[in-house]
PDB file of C-alpha atoms and ligand atoms in Angstrom:
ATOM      1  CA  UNK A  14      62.638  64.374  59.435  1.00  0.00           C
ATOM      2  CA  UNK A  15      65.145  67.216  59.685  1.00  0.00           C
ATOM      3  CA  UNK A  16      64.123  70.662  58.826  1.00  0.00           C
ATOM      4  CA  UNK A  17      64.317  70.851  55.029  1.00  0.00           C
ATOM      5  CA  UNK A  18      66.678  74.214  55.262  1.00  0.00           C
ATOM      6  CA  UNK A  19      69.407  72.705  57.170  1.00  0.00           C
ATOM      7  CA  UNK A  20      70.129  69.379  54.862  1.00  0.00           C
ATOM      8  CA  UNK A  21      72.234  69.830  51.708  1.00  0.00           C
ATOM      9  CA  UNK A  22      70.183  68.998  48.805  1.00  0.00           C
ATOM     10  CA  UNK A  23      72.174  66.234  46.463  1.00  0.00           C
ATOM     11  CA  UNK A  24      70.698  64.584  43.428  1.00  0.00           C
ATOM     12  CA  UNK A  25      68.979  61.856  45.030  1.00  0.00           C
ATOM     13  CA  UNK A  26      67.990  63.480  47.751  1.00  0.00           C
ATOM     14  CA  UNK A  27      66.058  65.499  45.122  1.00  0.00           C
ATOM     15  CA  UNK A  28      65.106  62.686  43.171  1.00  0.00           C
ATOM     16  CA  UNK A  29      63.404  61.526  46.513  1.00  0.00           C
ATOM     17  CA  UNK A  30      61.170  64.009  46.630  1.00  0.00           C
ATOM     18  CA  UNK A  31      59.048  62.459  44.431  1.00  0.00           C
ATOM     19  CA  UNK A  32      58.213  59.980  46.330  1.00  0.00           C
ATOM     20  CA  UNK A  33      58.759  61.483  49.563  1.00  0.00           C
ATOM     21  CA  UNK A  34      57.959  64.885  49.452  1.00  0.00           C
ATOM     22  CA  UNK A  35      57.907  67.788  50.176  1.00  0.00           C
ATOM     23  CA  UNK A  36      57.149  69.515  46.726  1.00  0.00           C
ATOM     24  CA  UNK A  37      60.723  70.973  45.388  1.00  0.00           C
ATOM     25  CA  UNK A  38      60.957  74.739  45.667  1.00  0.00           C
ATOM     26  CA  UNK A  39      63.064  76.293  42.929  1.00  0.00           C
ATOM     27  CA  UNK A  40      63.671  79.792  41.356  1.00  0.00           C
ATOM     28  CA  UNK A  41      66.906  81.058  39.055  1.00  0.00           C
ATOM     29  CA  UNK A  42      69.445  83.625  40.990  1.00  0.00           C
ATOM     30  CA  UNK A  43      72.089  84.957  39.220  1.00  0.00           C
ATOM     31  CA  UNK A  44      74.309  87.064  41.289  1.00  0.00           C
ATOM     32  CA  UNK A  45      75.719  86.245  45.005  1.00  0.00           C
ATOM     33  CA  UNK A  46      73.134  88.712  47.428  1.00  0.00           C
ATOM     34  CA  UNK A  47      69.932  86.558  45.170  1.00  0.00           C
ATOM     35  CA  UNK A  48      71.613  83.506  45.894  1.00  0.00           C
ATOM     36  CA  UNK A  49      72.339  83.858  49.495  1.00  0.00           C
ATOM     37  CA  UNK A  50      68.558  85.003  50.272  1.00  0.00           C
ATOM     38  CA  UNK A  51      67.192  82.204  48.075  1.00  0.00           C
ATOM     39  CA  UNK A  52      69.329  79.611  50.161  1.00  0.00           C
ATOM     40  CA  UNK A  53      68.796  80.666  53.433  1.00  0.00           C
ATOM     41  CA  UNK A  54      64.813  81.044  52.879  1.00  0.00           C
ATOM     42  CA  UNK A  55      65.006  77.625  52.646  1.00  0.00           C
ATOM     43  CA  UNK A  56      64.857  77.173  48.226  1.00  0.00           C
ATOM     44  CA  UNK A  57      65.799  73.431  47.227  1.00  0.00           C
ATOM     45  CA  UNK A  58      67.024  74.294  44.196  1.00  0.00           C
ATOM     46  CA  UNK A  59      68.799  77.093  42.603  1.00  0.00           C
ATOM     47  CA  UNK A  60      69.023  77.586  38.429  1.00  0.00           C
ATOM     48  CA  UNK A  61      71.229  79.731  36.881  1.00  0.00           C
ATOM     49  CA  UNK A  62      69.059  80.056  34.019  1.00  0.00           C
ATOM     50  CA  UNK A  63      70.065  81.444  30.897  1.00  0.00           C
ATOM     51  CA  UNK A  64      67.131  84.013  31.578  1.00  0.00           C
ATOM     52  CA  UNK A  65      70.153  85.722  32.942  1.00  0.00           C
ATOM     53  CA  UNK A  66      70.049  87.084  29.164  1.00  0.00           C
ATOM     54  CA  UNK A  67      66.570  88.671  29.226  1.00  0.00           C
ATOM     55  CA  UNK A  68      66.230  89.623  32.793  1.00  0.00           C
ATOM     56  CA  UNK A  69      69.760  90.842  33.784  1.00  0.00           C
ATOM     57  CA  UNK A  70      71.517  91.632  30.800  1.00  0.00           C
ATOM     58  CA  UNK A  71      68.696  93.370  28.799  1.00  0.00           C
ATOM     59  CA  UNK A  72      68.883  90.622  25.617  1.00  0.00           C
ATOM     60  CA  UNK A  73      64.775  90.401  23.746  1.00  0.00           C
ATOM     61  CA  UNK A  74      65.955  86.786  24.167  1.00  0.00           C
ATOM     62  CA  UNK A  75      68.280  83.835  25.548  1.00  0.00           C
ATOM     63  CA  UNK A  76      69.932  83.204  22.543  1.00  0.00           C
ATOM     64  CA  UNK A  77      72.966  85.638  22.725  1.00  0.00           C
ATOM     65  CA  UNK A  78      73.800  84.407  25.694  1.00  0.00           C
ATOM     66  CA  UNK A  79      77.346  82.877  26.296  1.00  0.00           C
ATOM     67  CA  UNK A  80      79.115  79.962  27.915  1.00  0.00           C
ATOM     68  CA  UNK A  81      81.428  82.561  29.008  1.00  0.00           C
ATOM     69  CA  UNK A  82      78.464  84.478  30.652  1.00  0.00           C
ATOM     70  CA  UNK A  83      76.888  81.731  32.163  1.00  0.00           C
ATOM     71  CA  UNK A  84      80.285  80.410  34.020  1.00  0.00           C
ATOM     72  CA  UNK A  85      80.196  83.751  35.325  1.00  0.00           C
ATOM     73  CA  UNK A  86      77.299  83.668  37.056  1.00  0.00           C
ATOM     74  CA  UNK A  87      76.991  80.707  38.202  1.00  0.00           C
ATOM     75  CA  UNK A  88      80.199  81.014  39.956  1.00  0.00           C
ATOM     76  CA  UNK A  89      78.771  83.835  41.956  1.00  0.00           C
ATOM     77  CA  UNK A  90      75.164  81.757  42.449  1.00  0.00           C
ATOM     78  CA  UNK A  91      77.985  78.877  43.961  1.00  0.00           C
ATOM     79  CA  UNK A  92      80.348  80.936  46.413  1.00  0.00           C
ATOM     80  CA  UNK A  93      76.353  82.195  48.276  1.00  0.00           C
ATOM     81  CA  UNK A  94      74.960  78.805  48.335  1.00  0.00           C
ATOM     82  CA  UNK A  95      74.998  76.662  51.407  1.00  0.00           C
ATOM     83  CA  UNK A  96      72.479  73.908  50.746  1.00  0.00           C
ATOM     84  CA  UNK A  97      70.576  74.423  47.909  1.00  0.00           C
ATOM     85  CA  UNK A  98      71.270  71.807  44.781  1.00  0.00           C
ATOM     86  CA  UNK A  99      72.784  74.547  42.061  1.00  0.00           C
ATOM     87  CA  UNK A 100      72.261  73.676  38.546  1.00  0.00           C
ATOM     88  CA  UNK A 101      73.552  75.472  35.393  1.00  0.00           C
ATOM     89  CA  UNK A 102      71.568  76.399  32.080  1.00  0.00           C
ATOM     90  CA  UNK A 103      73.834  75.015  28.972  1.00  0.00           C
ATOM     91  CA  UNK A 104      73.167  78.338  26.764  1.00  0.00           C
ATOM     92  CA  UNK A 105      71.866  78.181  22.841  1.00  0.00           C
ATOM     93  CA  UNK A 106      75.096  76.753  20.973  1.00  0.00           C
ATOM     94  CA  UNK A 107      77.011  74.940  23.709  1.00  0.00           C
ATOM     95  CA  UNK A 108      75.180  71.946  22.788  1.00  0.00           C
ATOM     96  CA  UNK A 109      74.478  71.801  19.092  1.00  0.00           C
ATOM     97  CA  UNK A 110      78.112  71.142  17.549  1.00  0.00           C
ATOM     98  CA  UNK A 111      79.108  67.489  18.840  1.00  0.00           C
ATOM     99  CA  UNK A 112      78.960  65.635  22.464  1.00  0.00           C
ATOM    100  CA  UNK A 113      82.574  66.164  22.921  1.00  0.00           C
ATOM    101  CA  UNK A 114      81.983  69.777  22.857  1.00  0.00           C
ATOM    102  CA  UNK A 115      78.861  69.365  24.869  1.00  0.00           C
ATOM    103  CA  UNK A 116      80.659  67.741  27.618  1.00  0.00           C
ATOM    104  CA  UNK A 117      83.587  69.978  27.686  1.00  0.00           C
ATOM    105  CA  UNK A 118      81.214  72.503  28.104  1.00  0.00           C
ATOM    106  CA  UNK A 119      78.446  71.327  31.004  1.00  0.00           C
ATOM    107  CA  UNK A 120      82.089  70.328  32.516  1.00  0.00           C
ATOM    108  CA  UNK A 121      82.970  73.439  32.948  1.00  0.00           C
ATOM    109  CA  UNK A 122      79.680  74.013  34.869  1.00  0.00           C
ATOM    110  CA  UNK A 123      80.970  71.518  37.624  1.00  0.00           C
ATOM    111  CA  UNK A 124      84.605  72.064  37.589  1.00  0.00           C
ATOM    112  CA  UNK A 125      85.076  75.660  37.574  1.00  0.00           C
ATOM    113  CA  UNK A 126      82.001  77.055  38.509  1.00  0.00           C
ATOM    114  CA  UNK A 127      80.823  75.271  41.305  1.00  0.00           C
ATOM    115  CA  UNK A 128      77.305  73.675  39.667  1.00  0.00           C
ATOM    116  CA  UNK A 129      75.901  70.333  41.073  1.00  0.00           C
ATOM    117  CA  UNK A 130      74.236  69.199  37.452  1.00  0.00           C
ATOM    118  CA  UNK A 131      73.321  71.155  33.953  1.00  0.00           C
ATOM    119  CA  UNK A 132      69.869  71.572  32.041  1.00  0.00           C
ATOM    120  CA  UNK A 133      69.654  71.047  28.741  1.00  0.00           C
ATOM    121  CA  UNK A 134      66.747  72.303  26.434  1.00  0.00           C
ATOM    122  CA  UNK A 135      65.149  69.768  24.183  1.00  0.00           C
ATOM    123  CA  UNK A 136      64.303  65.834  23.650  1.00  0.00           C
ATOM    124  CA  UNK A 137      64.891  65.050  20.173  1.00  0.00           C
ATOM    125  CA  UNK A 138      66.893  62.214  19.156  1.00  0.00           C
ATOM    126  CA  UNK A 139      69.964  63.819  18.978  1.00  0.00           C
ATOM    127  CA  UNK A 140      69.345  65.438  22.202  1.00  0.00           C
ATOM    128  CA  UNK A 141      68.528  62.344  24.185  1.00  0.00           C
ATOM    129  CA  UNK A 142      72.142  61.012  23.047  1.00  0.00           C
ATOM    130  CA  UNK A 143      74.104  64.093  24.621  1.00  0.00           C
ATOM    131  CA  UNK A 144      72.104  63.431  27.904  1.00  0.00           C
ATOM    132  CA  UNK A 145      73.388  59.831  27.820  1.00  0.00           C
ATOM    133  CA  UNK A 146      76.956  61.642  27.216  1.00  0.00           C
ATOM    134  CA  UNK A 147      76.618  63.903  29.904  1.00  0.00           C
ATOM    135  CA  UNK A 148      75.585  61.370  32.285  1.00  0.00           C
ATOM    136  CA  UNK A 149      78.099  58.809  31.479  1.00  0.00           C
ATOM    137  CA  UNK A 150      80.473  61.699  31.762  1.00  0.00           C
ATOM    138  CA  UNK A 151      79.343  61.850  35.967  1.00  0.00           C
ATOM    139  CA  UNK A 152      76.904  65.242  35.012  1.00  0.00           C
ATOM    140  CA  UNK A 153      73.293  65.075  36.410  1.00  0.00           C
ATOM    141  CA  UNK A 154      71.349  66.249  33.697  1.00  0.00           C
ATOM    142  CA  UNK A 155      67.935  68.390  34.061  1.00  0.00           C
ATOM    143  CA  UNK A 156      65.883  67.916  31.164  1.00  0.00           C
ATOM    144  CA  UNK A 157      63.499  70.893  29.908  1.00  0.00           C
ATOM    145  CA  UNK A 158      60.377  70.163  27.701  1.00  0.00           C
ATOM    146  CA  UNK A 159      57.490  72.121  26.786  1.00  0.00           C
ATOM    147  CA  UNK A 160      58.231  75.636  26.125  1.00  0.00           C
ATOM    148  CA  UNK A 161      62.173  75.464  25.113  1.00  0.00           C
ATOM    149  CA  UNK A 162      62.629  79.475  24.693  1.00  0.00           C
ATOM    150  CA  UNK A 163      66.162  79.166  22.879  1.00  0.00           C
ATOM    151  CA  UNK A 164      63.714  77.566  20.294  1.00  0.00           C
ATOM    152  CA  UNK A 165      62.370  81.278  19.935  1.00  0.00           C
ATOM    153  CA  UNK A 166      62.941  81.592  16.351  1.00  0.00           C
ATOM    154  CA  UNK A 167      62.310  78.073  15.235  1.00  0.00           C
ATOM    155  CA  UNK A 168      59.026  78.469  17.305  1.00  0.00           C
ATOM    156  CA  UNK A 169      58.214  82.179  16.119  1.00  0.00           C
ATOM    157  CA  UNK A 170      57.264  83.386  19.327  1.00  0.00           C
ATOM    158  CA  UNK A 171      56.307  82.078  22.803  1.00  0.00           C
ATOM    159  CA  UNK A 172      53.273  80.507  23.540  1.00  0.00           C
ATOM    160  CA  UNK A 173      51.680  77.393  25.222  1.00  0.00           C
ATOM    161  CA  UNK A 174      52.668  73.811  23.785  1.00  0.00           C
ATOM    162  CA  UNK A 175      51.055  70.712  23.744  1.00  0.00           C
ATOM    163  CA  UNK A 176      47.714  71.936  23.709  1.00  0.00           C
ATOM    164  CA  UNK A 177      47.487  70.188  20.332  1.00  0.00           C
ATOM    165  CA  UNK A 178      47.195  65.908  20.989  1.00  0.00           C
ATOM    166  CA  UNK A 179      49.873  65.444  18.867  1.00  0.00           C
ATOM    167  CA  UNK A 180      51.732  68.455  20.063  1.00  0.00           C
ATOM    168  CA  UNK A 181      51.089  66.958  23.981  1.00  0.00           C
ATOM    169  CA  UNK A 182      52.225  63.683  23.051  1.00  0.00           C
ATOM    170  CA  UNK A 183      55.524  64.702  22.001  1.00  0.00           C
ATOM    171  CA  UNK A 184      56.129  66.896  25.102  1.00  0.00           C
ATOM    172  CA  UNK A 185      55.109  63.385  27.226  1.00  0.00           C
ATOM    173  CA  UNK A 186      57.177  61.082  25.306  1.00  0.00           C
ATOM    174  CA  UNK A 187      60.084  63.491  25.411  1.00  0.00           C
ATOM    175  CA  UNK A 188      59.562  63.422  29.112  1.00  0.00           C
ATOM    176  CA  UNK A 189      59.898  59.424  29.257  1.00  0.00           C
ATOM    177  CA  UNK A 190      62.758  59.620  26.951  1.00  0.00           C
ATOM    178  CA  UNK A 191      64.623  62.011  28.785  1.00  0.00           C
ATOM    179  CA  UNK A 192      64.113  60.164  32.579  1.00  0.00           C
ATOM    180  CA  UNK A 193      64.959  57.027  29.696  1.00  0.00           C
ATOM    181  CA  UNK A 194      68.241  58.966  28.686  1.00  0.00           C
ATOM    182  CA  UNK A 195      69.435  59.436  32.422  1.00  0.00           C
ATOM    183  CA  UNK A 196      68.169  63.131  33.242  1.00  0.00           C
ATOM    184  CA  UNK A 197      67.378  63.493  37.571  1.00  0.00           C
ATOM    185  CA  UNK A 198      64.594  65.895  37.010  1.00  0.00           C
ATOM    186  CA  UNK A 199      62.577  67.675  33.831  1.00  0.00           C
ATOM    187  CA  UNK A 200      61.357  70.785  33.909  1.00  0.00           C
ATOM    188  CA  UNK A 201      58.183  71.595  32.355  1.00  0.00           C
ATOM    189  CA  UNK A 202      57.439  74.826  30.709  1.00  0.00           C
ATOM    190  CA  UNK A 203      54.118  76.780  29.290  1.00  0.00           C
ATOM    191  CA  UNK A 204      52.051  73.190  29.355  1.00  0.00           C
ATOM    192  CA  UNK A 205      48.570  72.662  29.839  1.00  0.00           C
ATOM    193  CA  UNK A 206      48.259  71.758  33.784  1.00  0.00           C
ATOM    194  CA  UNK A 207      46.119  68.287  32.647  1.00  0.00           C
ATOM    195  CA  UNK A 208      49.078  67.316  30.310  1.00  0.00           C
ATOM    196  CA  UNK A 209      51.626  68.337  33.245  1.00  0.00           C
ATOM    197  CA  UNK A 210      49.933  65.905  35.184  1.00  0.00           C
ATOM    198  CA  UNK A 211      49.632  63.302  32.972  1.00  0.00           C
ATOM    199  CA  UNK A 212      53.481  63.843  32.609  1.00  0.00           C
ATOM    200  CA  UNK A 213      54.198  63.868  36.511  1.00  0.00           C
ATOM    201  CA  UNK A 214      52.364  61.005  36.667  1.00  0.00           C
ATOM    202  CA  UNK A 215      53.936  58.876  33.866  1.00  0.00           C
ATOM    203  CA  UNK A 216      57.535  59.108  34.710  1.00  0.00           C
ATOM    204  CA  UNK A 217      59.581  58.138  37.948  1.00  0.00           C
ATOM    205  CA  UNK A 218      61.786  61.704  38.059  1.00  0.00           C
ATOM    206  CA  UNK A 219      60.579  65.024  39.252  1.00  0.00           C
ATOM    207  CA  UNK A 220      58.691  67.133  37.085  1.00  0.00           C
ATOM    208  CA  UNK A 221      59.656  71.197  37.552  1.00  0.00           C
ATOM    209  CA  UNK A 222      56.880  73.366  36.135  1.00  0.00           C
ATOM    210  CA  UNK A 223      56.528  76.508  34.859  1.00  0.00           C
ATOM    211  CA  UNK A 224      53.247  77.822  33.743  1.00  0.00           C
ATOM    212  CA  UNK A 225      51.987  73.842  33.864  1.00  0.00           C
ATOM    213  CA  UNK A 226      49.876  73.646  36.866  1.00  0.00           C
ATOM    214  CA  UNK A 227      49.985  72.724  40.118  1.00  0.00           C
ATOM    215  CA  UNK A 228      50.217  69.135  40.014  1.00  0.00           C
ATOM    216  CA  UNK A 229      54.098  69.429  39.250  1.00  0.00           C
ATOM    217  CA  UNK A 230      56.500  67.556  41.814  1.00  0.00           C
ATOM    218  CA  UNK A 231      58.091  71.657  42.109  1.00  0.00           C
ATOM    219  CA  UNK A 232      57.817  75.006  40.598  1.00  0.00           C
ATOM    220  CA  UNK A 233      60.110  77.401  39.389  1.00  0.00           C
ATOM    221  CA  UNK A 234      59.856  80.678  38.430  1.00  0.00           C
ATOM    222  CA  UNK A 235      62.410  82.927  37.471  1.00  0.00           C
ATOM    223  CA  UNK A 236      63.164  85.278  40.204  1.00  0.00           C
ATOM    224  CA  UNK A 237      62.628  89.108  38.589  1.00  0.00           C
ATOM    225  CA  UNK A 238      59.576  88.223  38.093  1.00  0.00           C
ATOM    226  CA  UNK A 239      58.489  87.081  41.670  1.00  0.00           C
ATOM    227  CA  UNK A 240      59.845  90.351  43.168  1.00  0.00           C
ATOM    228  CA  UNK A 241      58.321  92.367  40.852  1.00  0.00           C
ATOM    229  CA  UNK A 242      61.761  93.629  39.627  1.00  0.00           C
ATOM    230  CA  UNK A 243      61.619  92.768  35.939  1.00  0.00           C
ATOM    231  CA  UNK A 244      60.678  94.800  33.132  1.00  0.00           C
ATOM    232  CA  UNK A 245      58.385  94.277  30.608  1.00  0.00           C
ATOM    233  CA  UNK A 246      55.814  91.663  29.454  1.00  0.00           C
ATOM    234  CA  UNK A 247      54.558  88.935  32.283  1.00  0.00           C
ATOM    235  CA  UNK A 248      53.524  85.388  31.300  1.00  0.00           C
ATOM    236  CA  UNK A 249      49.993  84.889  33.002  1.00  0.00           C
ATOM    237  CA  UNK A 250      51.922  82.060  35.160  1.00  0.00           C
ATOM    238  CA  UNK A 251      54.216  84.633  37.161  1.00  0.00           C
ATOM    239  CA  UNK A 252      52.644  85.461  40.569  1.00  0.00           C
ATOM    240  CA  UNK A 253      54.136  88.731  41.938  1.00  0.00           C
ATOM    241  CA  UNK A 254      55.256  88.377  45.490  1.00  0.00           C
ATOM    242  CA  UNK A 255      57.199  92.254  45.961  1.00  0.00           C
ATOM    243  CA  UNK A 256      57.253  94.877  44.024  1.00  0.00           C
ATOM    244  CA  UNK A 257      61.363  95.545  43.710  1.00  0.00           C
ATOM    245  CA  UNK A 258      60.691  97.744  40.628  1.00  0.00           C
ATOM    246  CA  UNK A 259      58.156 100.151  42.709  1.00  0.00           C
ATOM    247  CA  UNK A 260      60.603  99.742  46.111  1.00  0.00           C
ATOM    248  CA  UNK A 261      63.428 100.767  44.317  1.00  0.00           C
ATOM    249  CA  UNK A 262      62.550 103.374  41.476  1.00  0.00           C
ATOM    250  CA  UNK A 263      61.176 105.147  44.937  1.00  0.00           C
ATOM    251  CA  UNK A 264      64.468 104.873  46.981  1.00  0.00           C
ATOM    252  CA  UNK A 265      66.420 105.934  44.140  1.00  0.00           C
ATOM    253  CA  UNK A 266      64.005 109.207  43.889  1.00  0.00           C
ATOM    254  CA  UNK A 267      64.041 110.280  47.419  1.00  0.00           C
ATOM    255  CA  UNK A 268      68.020 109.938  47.536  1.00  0.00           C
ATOM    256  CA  UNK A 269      68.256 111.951  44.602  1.00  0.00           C
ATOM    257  CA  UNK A 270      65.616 114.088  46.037  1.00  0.00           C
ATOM    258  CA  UNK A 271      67.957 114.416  49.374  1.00  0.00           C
ATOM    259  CA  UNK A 272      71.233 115.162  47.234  1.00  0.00           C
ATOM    260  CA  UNK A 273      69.678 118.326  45.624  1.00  0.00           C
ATOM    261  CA  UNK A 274      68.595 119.017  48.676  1.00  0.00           C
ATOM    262  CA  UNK A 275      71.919 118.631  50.716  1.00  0.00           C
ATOM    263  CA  UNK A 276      70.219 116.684  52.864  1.00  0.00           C
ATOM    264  CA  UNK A 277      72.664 114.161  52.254  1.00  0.00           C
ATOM    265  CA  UNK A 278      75.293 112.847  53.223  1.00  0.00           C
ATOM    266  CA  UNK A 279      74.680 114.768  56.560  1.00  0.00           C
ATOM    267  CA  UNK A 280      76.657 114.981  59.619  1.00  0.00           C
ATOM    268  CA  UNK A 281      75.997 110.888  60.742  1.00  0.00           C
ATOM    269  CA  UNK A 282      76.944 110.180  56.651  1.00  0.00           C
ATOM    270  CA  UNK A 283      80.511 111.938  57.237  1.00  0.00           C
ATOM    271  CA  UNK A 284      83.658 111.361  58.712  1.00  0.00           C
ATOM    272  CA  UNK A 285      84.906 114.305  60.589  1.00  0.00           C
ATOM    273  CA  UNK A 286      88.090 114.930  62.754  1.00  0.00           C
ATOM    274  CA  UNK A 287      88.978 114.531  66.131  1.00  0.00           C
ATOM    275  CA  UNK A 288      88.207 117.650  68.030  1.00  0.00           C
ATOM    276  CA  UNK A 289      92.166 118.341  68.270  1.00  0.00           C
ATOM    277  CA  UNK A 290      92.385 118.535  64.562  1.00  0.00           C
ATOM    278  CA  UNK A 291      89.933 120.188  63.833  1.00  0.00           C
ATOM    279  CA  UNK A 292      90.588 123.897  62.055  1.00  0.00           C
ATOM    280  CA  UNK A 293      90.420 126.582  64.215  1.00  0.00           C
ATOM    281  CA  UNK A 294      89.931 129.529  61.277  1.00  0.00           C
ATOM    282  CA  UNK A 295      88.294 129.750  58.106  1.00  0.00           C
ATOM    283  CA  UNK A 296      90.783 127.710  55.889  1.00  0.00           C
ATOM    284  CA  UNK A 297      89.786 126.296  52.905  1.00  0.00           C
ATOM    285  CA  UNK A 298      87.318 124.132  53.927  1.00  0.00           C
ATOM    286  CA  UNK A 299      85.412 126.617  56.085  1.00  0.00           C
ATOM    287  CA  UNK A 300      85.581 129.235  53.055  1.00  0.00           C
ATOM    288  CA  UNK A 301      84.503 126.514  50.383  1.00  0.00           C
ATOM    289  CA  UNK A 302      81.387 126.250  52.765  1.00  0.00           C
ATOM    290  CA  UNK A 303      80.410 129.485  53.117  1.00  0.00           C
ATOM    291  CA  UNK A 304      80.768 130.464  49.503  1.00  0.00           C
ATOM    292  CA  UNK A 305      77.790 127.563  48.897  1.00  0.00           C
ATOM    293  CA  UNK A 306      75.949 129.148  51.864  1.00  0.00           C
ATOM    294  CA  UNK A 307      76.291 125.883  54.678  1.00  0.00           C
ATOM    295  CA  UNK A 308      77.777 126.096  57.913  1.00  0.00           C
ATOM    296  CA  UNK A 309      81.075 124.433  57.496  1.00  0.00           C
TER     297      UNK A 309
HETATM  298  O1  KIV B 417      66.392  80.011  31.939  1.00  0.00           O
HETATM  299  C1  KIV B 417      65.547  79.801  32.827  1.00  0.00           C
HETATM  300  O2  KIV B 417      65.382  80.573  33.765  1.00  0.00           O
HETATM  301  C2  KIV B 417      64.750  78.596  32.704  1.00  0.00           C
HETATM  302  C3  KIV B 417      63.638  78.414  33.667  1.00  0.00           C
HETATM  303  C4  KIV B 417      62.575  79.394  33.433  1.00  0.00           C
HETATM  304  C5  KIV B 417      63.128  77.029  33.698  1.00  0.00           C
HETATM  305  O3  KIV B 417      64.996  77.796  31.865  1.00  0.00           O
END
């Protein structure tokens, strides 16, 4: 089998995995530098998330955020990626009016920036019938059940779902329905791990958890919080890997530290002249020095 970091990941070849292995390594990037490092480490799968809201652009949630935001992103997530499948989050309200509107808009995803499929929150009836749109319409579709977090205010807050039988058997069904409806892939968020298996188990796509377990066919997690560079509240399913927030808050301190100082920039830091140019007297230069106490 070829090395899994020099094949371009397509749809089926992701769909394969399921049967085939090797579990599907995902994790969101928004910006170009993310998406380059994520893709040459070897990630299958790169989601522009609407997360983008609460972990780049300091929104409480990922309802705010726009089409308009989300095209922009992605399109820097594309131009870095080599090999990694990239799939865009359709944000709250690009998905609720009518299909036509739905398609237009996970279009866009593909056409102008760059995206190999779309995920779409949800499985309810209506739901199900935009995902048979969208795939009629040539757009892979990721499903997303469990958790949906643009449900925030319908939901109250965030917590676990389908602890509750009836609750669980919902989340499984929607599953079926979805893989029913066309989607690739599903991604399942803040589940029990016994119902994620059960899940994994009972349909023919892969399954892309989230806080649900380890019997998932991948896991995602959104990428702040692996490097330690988010702010704020953890769920218990995040494991930290780096410690961005601690690497940089020092950085930033010790070059602020060597500005006051005038430590820097320093002679290697600055351009100078040739020799030939250089002044020979105390011209303005030499007497802006001295009146700050440096040698010029
Ligand atoms: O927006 C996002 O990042 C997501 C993942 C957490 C699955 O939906």
């Amino acid at each position: 089998m070829a090395h899994p970091t020099t094949d371009k990941i397509t749809v089926p070849s992701l769909v394969a995995r399921k049967t085939v292995g090797p579990r599907i390594v995902c994790l969101t990037a928004y910006d170009f530098p993310t998406a380059r490092i994520l893709d040459e480490a070897g990630v299958d799968l790169i989601l522009v998330g609407d997360s983008l809201g609460m972990v780049v652009l300091g929104f409480e949630n990922t309802v705010p955020v726009t089409m308009e935001e989300m095209i922009h992103h992605t399109k820097a997530v594309t131009r870095a990626v080599r090999r990694a499948l990239v799939v865009g989050d359709m944000p709250y309200f690009s998905f609720h009016l009518s299909s036509e509107e739905t398609i237009r808009n996970a279009s866009r995803f593909l056409k102008e920036a760059g995206a190999a499929a779309v995920k779409i929150e949800g499985a309810s009836k209506k739901r199900l019938k935009l995902v048979e749109a969208l795939v009629e319409a040539e757009i892979p579709v990721m499903g997303h059940v469990g958790l949906t977090p643009q449900s925030v205010h319908s939901l109250g807050r965030f917590r676990v779902r389908g602890a509750a039988a009836a609750e669980g058997r919902a989340i499984l069904e929607g599953a079926r329905a979805l893989e029913k409806a066309g989607a690739f892939s599903v991604v399942l968020e803040s589940v029990p791990m016994e119902l994620a298996k059960e899940v994994t188990e009972s349909v023919g796509i892969p399954t892309i958890g989230i806080g649900a377990g380890p019997a998932c066919d991948g896991q995602v997690l959104v990428v702040h919080d692996l490097l330690g560079y988010s702010t704020g509240y953890l769920p218990k399913f995040v494991r930290k890997y780096a410690d961005l927030h601690g690497t940089i808050s020092r950085a930033v301190g010790e070059y602020a530290e060597d500005v006051r100082a005038g430590r820097f920039p320093d002679d290697r830091t600055s351009y100078h002249l040739k020799p030939a140019e250089r002044p020979t007297g105390p011209g303005p230069a030499g007497r802006a020095a001295s009146r700050k106490g440096r040698a010029a």
